[in-house]
């Protein structure tokens, strides 16, 4: 086999001297290794080492409950719950994600005939059969079978290992979480082969997860004062997150999804490698696959760490060049597990570095080009003396077992492994080199499935050479268009769809070829794209390679839509040219902060007053200026400016309003404000709002469709948007720095507030003053400015023609002095309002004009 030199910066070149068939043979060999690890059952376990009954350890039980079967951990006879649960789940995840990379060559009992079930499921079923037994109830779970310290003092065959077996139960959530994950995923994958068995797995997965919730702590591993501890663990939340997301997938019960998100949010970067200690890579990936994309950052930090720990230095020992080195024991396990995690990261990010790293590490483990040292028993001249009791005592090789690999001679620094001297000795006595174990193979098998899938694409598979992108990001359509690009590996008919994430607006393009290059200037097939929203781009074709799905998706932020003239139906609210804080409907502009809205601290004061206008408005006219000063404090610190639609500040109907249009300018090149609609039915300040992210300090015209408005995430309950009852429009800033907002030309498309503006022309004809007169949505309201005595009073409203439109006796308005009368309909014209108390000299008149 030809050996290639290593590059100073090692980037794997795709293998050209090893055919894909070699990877297939290696893959199947690694899977069959688990047959050698089968513990005895009450019936033939079909372990190649066991040819006669009674089979070793077939009597394992807990208070009479059968615990036979399952996998031995390594070259011993202990069944550890942590490694069994992890290995079963990891193996199933590989098949779950890359099913095309697996074969059906044989039945689970090695009859030599395919049974219609992929071999990987047959091997893992031997483990899940045992896990079904181990999950005795929601209150009792078997973790380990066999005392590790006693077991490791004897070098005998399974037939000679006859001592009574210690059973360990009822510890923590880490093992329970892995049991739940493996059983739930097996339920999902096996139901097409045996629905009854799938249900058994699901029932026990739920029980294991419940156990974990009740015992939210780390399991107590086997310890010895002088010999140490087996499988030290440091977190349980990642394992329970795996169980939760897999239970959600099979049940679609939001209870499990909620738990998965809560748990995953508390899983930090491990700075180590995926495995029995760190399962969060798999839960982060599966959450991403289920559309929960906000949980990948910690995982990606760890994947990138692995990419940067590949040994390339010329002074390094030959046996570790090209390897990801993270520890001084289990180097091959770490490399293989990191390869699988990187393969999953490739699906999420589409970055070819992750694919190259996965291929590189597998080639290093298997001694394939450009490497020439195999660490796989029975493959490519690999080791022949593994640290394995059955293999040593019964004379059968454990083909397919990945050994631990090289170890340092002396001290070791994981940040500079090349500074140590490394060696590998093929001796069963040097277990740091030749140990095999079920968790050593688990990641390698999933990574090899990815490699086989990638190197053997079906005829109709669509692969993407360069992912779908929209640039610039953010995009301001006033200064240019958006370029949408993508490159495919072959020429096909394609369709690209743009969708506004909030507005729902869509635009589709079709074409044929291997290169996609489009220009989008804001056009839509239906709906209106909104400034301040993300626009998703999807390559809408069938047959995309599963590991390229992330490359078939893109998005960009639309900071501003193209400035267009106002429509004839855009009703002016205020253009501020009159230089006052009253809008065209006699509503008042006012500043507010979290304190004025009921908050506990004066966090973000907003200043607005006589000096709050500038001639530097859009088109040279006046604009209103709001200054926001940042300080830390309240739960939802905010400040802003708002305007009511009438003098009293009461709720009105917006009629058939479709969108809010305005010109805006910020004091900095970027900032985020929220446009909100205040409605009385919302009592927790979770107003319907649209988040507007601006990327320019230039004047920008914004049109926000009302369909894009949503309640804030802190809502205590979901209240429908009711544009028939809106008390104010708000421009609000939630942030931590200072910001200045300039607003101009605020309009609402198709605004119809149910009545014309009312202006008081004359007041105080008598001893009472009448103010704040308004007729809106068939309601007359006004305020009496003098103290009002209790008692009945009469209200009259008549026109210049002498017609009486209202003549009604009313009770006293009380201390507030506000009077509201419904069922009033007035045509345009001039009216007189008269107000008088019975048996009193108190009276008042006002002239009003309905325009």
PDB file of C-alpha atoms in Angstrom, residues 376-561:
ATOM      1  CA  UNK A 376      -8.182  -2.688  14.092  1.00  0.00           C
ATOM      2  CA  UNK A 377      -7.843  -6.365  15.035  1.00  0.00           C
ATOM      3  CA  UNK A 378      -8.053  -8.589  11.971  1.00  0.00           C
ATOM      4  CA  UNK A 379      -7.983  -5.739   9.450  1.00  0.00           C
ATOM      5  CA  UNK A 380      -5.178  -4.465   7.279  1.00  0.00           C
ATOM      6  CA  UNK A 381      -2.416  -6.125   9.322  1.00  0.00           C
ATOM      7  CA  UNK A 382      -3.809  -4.858  12.614  1.00  0.00           C
ATOM      8  CA  UNK A 383      -2.934  -6.083  16.135  1.00  0.00           C
ATOM      9  CA  UNK A 384      -3.094  -9.802  16.921  1.00  0.00           C
ATOM     10  CA  UNK A 385      -2.734  -9.768  20.721  1.00  0.00           C
ATOM     11  CA  UNK A 386      -5.610  -7.731  22.102  1.00  0.00           C
ATOM     12  CA  UNK A 387      -6.126  -7.426  25.846  1.00  0.00           C
ATOM     13  CA  UNK A 388      -9.172  -9.735  25.883  1.00  0.00           C
ATOM     14  CA  UNK A 389      -9.736 -12.707  28.192  1.00  0.00           C
ATOM     15  CA  UNK A 390     -11.852 -14.883  25.881  1.00  0.00           C
ATOM     16  CA  UNK A 391      -9.561 -14.245  22.921  1.00  0.00           C
ATOM     17  CA  UNK A 392      -6.488 -15.129  24.951  1.00  0.00           C
ATOM     18  CA  UNK A 393      -7.877 -18.203  26.716  1.00  0.00           C
ATOM     19  CA  UNK A 394     -10.097 -19.698  23.984  1.00  0.00           C
ATOM     20  CA  UNK A 395      -7.823 -18.958  21.039  1.00  0.00           C
ATOM     21  CA  UNK A 396     -10.267 -17.006  18.869  1.00  0.00           C
ATOM     22  CA  UNK A 397      -9.453 -13.540  17.573  1.00  0.00           C
ATOM     23  CA  UNK A 398     -11.801 -10.609  18.280  1.00  0.00           C
ATOM     24  CA  UNK A 399     -11.811  -9.393  14.695  1.00  0.00           C
ATOM     25  CA  UNK A 400     -13.098  -5.854  14.284  1.00  0.00           C
ATOM     26  CA  UNK A 401     -12.089  -4.672  17.744  1.00  0.00           C
ATOM     27  CA  UNK A 402     -10.434  -1.244  17.735  1.00  0.00           C
ATOM     28  CA  UNK A 403      -7.595  -1.221  20.256  1.00  0.00           C
ATOM     29  CA  UNK A 404      -6.753   1.678  22.524  1.00  0.00           C
ATOM     30  CA  UNK A 405      -3.743   2.679  20.384  1.00  0.00           C
ATOM     31  CA  UNK A 406      -0.467   4.471  21.046  1.00  0.00           C
ATOM     32  CA  UNK A 407       0.417   5.774  24.504  1.00  0.00           C
ATOM     33  CA  UNK A 408       3.032   8.299  25.647  1.00  0.00           C
ATOM     34  CA  UNK A 409       6.231   7.232  27.330  1.00  0.00           C
ATOM     35  CA  UNK A 410       6.208   9.454  30.369  1.00  0.00           C
ATOM     36  CA  UNK A 411       4.455  12.791  30.875  1.00  0.00           C
ATOM     37  CA  UNK A 412       1.770  14.042  28.506  1.00  0.00           C
ATOM     38  CA  UNK A 413       0.394  17.484  27.617  1.00  0.00           C
ATOM     39  CA  UNK A 414      -2.857  17.273  25.594  1.00  0.00           C
ATOM     40  CA  UNK A 415      -2.119  20.707  24.125  1.00  0.00           C
ATOM     41  CA  UNK A 416       1.303  19.612  22.885  1.00  0.00           C
ATOM     42  CA  UNK A 417       1.226  15.819  22.473  1.00  0.00           C
ATOM     43  CA  UNK A 418       4.074  15.968  19.951  1.00  0.00           C
ATOM     44  CA  UNK A 419       6.428  16.869  22.792  1.00  0.00           C
ATOM     45  CA  UNK A 420       6.048  13.376  24.248  1.00  0.00           C
ATOM     46  CA  UNK A 421       7.522  10.161  22.946  1.00  0.00           C
ATOM     47  CA  UNK A 422       4.756   7.750  21.846  1.00  0.00           C
ATOM     48  CA  UNK A 423       4.825   4.035  21.136  1.00  0.00           C
ATOM     49  CA  UNK A 424       2.554   1.084  20.464  1.00  0.00           C
ATOM     50  CA  UNK A 425       3.298  -2.513  21.479  1.00  0.00           C
ATOM     51  CA  UNK A 426       1.089  -5.369  20.281  1.00  0.00           C
ATOM     52  CA  UNK A 427       0.951  -7.175  23.608  1.00  0.00           C
ATOM     53  CA  UNK A 428      -2.063  -8.281  25.622  1.00  0.00           C
ATOM     54  CA  UNK A 429      -0.240  -7.295  28.810  1.00  0.00           C
ATOM     55  CA  UNK A 430       0.046  -3.634  27.789  1.00  0.00           C
ATOM     56  CA  UNK A 431      -3.640  -2.864  28.075  1.00  0.00           C
ATOM     57  CA  UNK A 432      -3.113   0.857  27.455  1.00  0.00           C
ATOM     58  CA  UNK A 433      -2.171  -0.157  23.902  1.00  0.00           C
ATOM     59  CA  UNK A 434      -4.278  -3.232  23.149  1.00  0.00           C
ATOM     60  CA  UNK A 435      -7.491  -3.008  25.173  1.00  0.00           C
ATOM     61  CA  UNK A 436     -10.700  -3.314  23.110  1.00  0.00           C
ATOM     62  CA  UNK A 437     -14.110  -2.124  24.319  1.00  0.00           C
ATOM     63  CA  UNK A 438     -17.665  -1.575  23.125  1.00  0.00           C
ATOM     64  CA  UNK A 439     -17.372   2.221  23.324  1.00  0.00           C
ATOM     65  CA  UNK A 440     -14.155   2.145  21.225  1.00  0.00           C
ATOM     66  CA  UNK A 441     -16.056   0.990  18.121  1.00  0.00           C
ATOM     67  CA  UNK A 442     -19.279   2.945  18.560  1.00  0.00           C
ATOM     68  CA  UNK A 443     -18.267   6.276  17.020  1.00  0.00           C
ATOM     69  CA  UNK A 444     -16.148   4.670  14.300  1.00  0.00           C
ATOM     70  CA  UNK A 445     -19.124   2.714  12.950  1.00  0.00           C
ATOM     71  CA  UNK A 446     -21.271   5.854  12.600  1.00  0.00           C
ATOM     72  CA  UNK A 447     -18.421   7.777  10.975  1.00  0.00           C
ATOM     73  CA  UNK A 448     -17.757   4.928   8.539  1.00  0.00           C
ATOM     74  CA  UNK A 449     -21.441   4.876   7.606  1.00  0.00           C
ATOM     75  CA  UNK A 450     -21.097   8.545   6.694  1.00  0.00           C
ATOM     76  CA  UNK A 451     -17.959   7.806   4.678  1.00  0.00           C
ATOM     77  CA  UNK A 452     -19.608   4.938   2.793  1.00  0.00           C
ATOM     78  CA  UNK A 453     -22.705   7.037   2.146  1.00  0.00           C
ATOM     79  CA  UNK A 454     -20.594   9.895   0.837  1.00  0.00           C
ATOM     80  CA  UNK A 455     -18.336   7.778  -1.386  1.00  0.00           C
ATOM     81  CA  UNK A 456     -21.184   5.733  -2.906  1.00  0.00           C
ATOM     82  CA  UNK A 457     -23.833   8.262  -3.933  1.00  0.00           C
ATOM     83  CA  UNK A 458     -27.005   6.929  -5.588  1.00  0.00           C
ATOM     84  CA  UNK A 459     -27.563   7.903  -9.191  1.00  0.00           C
ATOM     85  CA  UNK A 460     -30.281  10.422  -8.338  1.00  0.00           C
ATOM     86  CA  UNK A 461     -28.529  11.964  -5.314  1.00  0.00           C
ATOM     87  CA  UNK A 462     -28.091  15.732  -5.430  1.00  0.00           C
ATOM     88  CA  UNK A 463     -24.941  17.043  -3.790  1.00  0.00           C
ATOM     89  CA  UNK A 464     -24.072  20.680  -3.259  1.00  0.00           C
ATOM     90  CA  UNK A 465     -20.609  22.016  -3.969  1.00  0.00           C
ATOM     91  CA  UNK A 466     -21.185  25.513  -2.545  1.00  0.00           C
ATOM     92  CA  UNK A 467     -24.055  26.237  -0.191  1.00  0.00           C
ATOM     93  CA  UNK A 468     -26.998  28.528  -0.829  1.00  0.00           C
ATOM     94  CA  UNK A 469     -26.184  32.116   0.178  1.00  0.00           C
ATOM     95  CA  UNK A 470     -27.795  35.514   0.134  1.00  0.00           C
ATOM     96  CA  UNK A 471     -25.462  38.545   0.157  1.00  0.00           C
ATOM     97  CA  UNK A 472     -25.080  41.162   1.456  1.00  0.00           C
ATOM     98  CA  UNK A 473     -26.284  40.274   4.931  1.00  0.00           C
ATOM     99  CA  UNK A 474     -27.882  42.410   6.272  1.00  0.00           C
ATOM    100  CA  UNK A 475     -29.477  43.696   3.082  1.00  0.00           C
ATOM    101  CA  UNK A 476     -30.765  47.225   2.479  1.00  0.00           C
ATOM    102  CA  UNK A 477     -32.803  47.198  -0.726  1.00  0.00           C
ATOM    103  CA  UNK A 478     -32.470  50.984  -0.985  1.00  0.00           C
ATOM    104  CA  UNK A 479     -28.750  50.670  -1.655  1.00  0.00           C
ATOM    105  CA  UNK A 480     -28.707  47.504  -3.753  1.00  0.00           C
ATOM    106  CA  UNK A 481     -30.133  44.063  -4.423  1.00  0.00           C
ATOM    107  CA  UNK A 482     -29.466  40.648  -2.917  1.00  0.00           C
ATOM    108  CA  UNK A 483     -27.308  38.148  -4.755  1.00  0.00           C
ATOM    109  CA  UNK A 484     -28.403  34.529  -4.282  1.00  0.00           C
ATOM    110  CA  UNK A 485     -25.867  31.864  -5.272  1.00  0.00           C
ATOM    111  CA  UNK A 486     -25.401  28.107  -5.049  1.00  0.00           C
ATOM    112  CA  UNK A 487     -23.321  25.493  -6.903  1.00  0.00           C
ATOM    113  CA  UNK A 488     -24.366  21.880  -7.458  1.00  0.00           C
ATOM    114  CA  UNK A 489     -22.191  18.907  -8.370  1.00  0.00           C
ATOM    115  CA  UNK A 490     -24.301  18.178 -11.450  1.00  0.00           C
ATOM    116  CA  UNK A 491     -26.796  19.904 -13.727  1.00  0.00           C
ATOM    117  CA  UNK A 492     -30.438  19.533 -12.628  1.00  0.00           C
ATOM    118  CA  UNK A 493     -33.744  21.386 -12.724  1.00  0.00           C
ATOM    119  CA  UNK A 494     -33.965  23.464  -9.560  1.00  0.00           C
ATOM    120  CA  UNK A 495     -36.311  25.714  -7.622  1.00  0.00           C
ATOM    121  CA  UNK A 496     -35.314  28.372  -5.083  1.00  0.00           C
ATOM    122  CA  UNK A 497     -37.905  29.823  -2.684  1.00  0.00           C
ATOM    123  CA  UNK A 498     -37.513  32.980  -0.589  1.00  0.00           C
ATOM    124  CA  UNK A 499     -39.834  33.303   2.431  1.00  0.00           C
ATOM    125  CA  UNK A 500     -40.161  36.187   4.865  1.00  0.00           C
ATOM    126  CA  UNK A 501     -39.879  34.630   8.299  1.00  0.00           C
ATOM    127  CA  UNK A 502     -42.415  37.047   9.843  1.00  0.00           C
ATOM    128  CA  UNK A 503     -44.410  38.369   6.919  1.00  0.00           C
ATOM    129  CA  UNK A 504     -44.832  35.015   5.164  1.00  0.00           C
ATOM    130  CA  UNK A 505     -44.219  36.706   1.803  1.00  0.00           C
ATOM    131  CA  UNK A 506     -42.788  34.410  -0.881  1.00  0.00           C
ATOM    132  CA  UNK A 507     -40.816  34.630  -4.097  1.00  0.00           C
ATOM    133  CA  UNK A 508     -39.873  31.601  -6.221  1.00  0.00           C
ATOM    134  CA  UNK A 509     -37.328  31.106  -8.987  1.00  0.00           C
ATOM    135  CA  UNK A 510     -36.800  28.084 -11.256  1.00  0.00           C
ATOM    136  CA  UNK A 511     -34.061  27.102 -13.634  1.00  0.00           C
ATOM    137  CA  UNK A 512     -31.755  24.368 -14.913  1.00  0.00           C
ATOM    138  CA  UNK A 513     -28.025  23.922 -14.483  1.00  0.00           C
ATOM    139  CA  UNK A 514     -25.333  23.319 -11.892  1.00  0.00           C
ATOM    140  CA  UNK A 515     -24.815  26.964 -10.981  1.00  0.00           C
ATOM    141  CA  UNK A 516     -27.483  29.178  -9.457  1.00  0.00           C
ATOM    142  CA  UNK A 517     -27.041  32.955  -9.596  1.00  0.00           C
ATOM    143  CA  UNK A 518     -30.063  35.166  -8.907  1.00  0.00           C
ATOM    144  CA  UNK A 519     -30.681  38.818  -8.140  1.00  0.00           C
ATOM    145  CA  UNK A 520     -33.530  39.761  -5.807  1.00  0.00           C
ATOM    146  CA  UNK A 521     -34.651  43.362  -5.395  1.00  0.00           C
ATOM    147  CA  UNK A 522     -37.624  42.744  -3.112  1.00  0.00           C
ATOM    148  CA  UNK A 523     -40.135  41.265  -5.546  1.00  0.00           C
ATOM    149  CA  UNK A 524     -42.764  38.847  -4.235  1.00  0.00           C
ATOM    150  CA  UNK A 525     -45.230  36.390  -5.716  1.00  0.00           C
ATOM    151  CA  UNK A 526     -47.579  36.959  -2.793  1.00  0.00           C
ATOM    152  CA  UNK A 527     -47.479  39.032   0.376  1.00  0.00           C
ATOM    153  CA  UNK A 528     -45.106  41.873   1.226  1.00  0.00           C
ATOM    154  CA  UNK A 529     -41.616  41.331   2.621  1.00  0.00           C
ATOM    155  CA  UNK A 530     -41.073  43.331   5.807  1.00  0.00           C
ATOM    156  CA  UNK A 531     -38.055  45.338   6.852  1.00  0.00           C
ATOM    157  CA  UNK A 532     -36.557  43.935  10.016  1.00  0.00           C
ATOM    158  CA  UNK A 533     -37.196  40.275   9.239  1.00  0.00           C
ATOM    159  CA  UNK A 534     -35.046  37.336   8.221  1.00  0.00           C
ATOM    160  CA  UNK A 535     -35.615  35.994   4.735  1.00  0.00           C
ATOM    161  CA  UNK A 536     -35.134  32.231   4.471  1.00  0.00           C
ATOM    162  CA  UNK A 537     -33.810  30.738   1.234  1.00  0.00           C
ATOM    163  CA  UNK A 538     -34.580  27.103   0.429  1.00  0.00           C
ATOM    164  CA  UNK A 539     -33.365  24.939  -2.456  1.00  0.00           C
ATOM    165  CA  UNK A 540     -36.669  23.175  -3.048  1.00  0.00           C
ATOM    166  CA  UNK A 541     -35.706  19.956  -4.854  1.00  0.00           C
ATOM    167  CA  UNK A 542     -35.910  16.278  -3.979  1.00  0.00           C
ATOM    168  CA  UNK A 543     -32.995  13.883  -3.509  1.00  0.00           C
ATOM    169  CA  UNK A 544     -30.597  16.221  -1.683  1.00  0.00           C
ATOM    170  CA  UNK A 545     -27.884  14.295   0.161  1.00  0.00           C
ATOM    171  CA  UNK A 546     -28.799  14.232   3.863  1.00  0.00           C
ATOM    172  CA  UNK A 547     -25.363  15.526   4.785  1.00  0.00           C
ATOM    173  CA  UNK A 548     -25.906  18.529   2.501  1.00  0.00           C
ATOM    174  CA  UNK A 549     -29.315  19.601   3.771  1.00  0.00           C
ATOM    175  CA  UNK A 550     -27.735  22.493   5.647  1.00  0.00           C
ATOM    176  CA  UNK A 551     -26.161  23.703   2.380  1.00  0.00           C
ATOM    177  CA  UNK A 552     -29.630  23.763   0.798  1.00  0.00           C
ATOM    178  CA  UNK A 553     -30.788  26.378   3.304  1.00  0.00           C
ATOM    179  CA  UNK A 554     -29.746  29.939   3.860  1.00  0.00           C
ATOM    180  CA  UNK A 555     -31.028  33.221   5.197  1.00  0.00           C
ATOM    181  CA  UNK A 556     -30.215  36.898   5.308  1.00  0.00           C
ATOM    182  CA  UNK A 557     -31.503  39.803   7.324  1.00  0.00           C
ATOM    183  CA  UNK A 558     -33.604  42.336   5.443  1.00  0.00           C
ATOM    184  CA  UNK A 559     -32.758  45.590   7.211  1.00  0.00           C
ATOM    185  CA  UNK A 560     -34.728  47.837   4.861  1.00  0.00           C
ATOM    186  CA  UNK A 561     -37.118  47.373   1.978  1.00  0.00           C
TER     187      UNK A 561
END
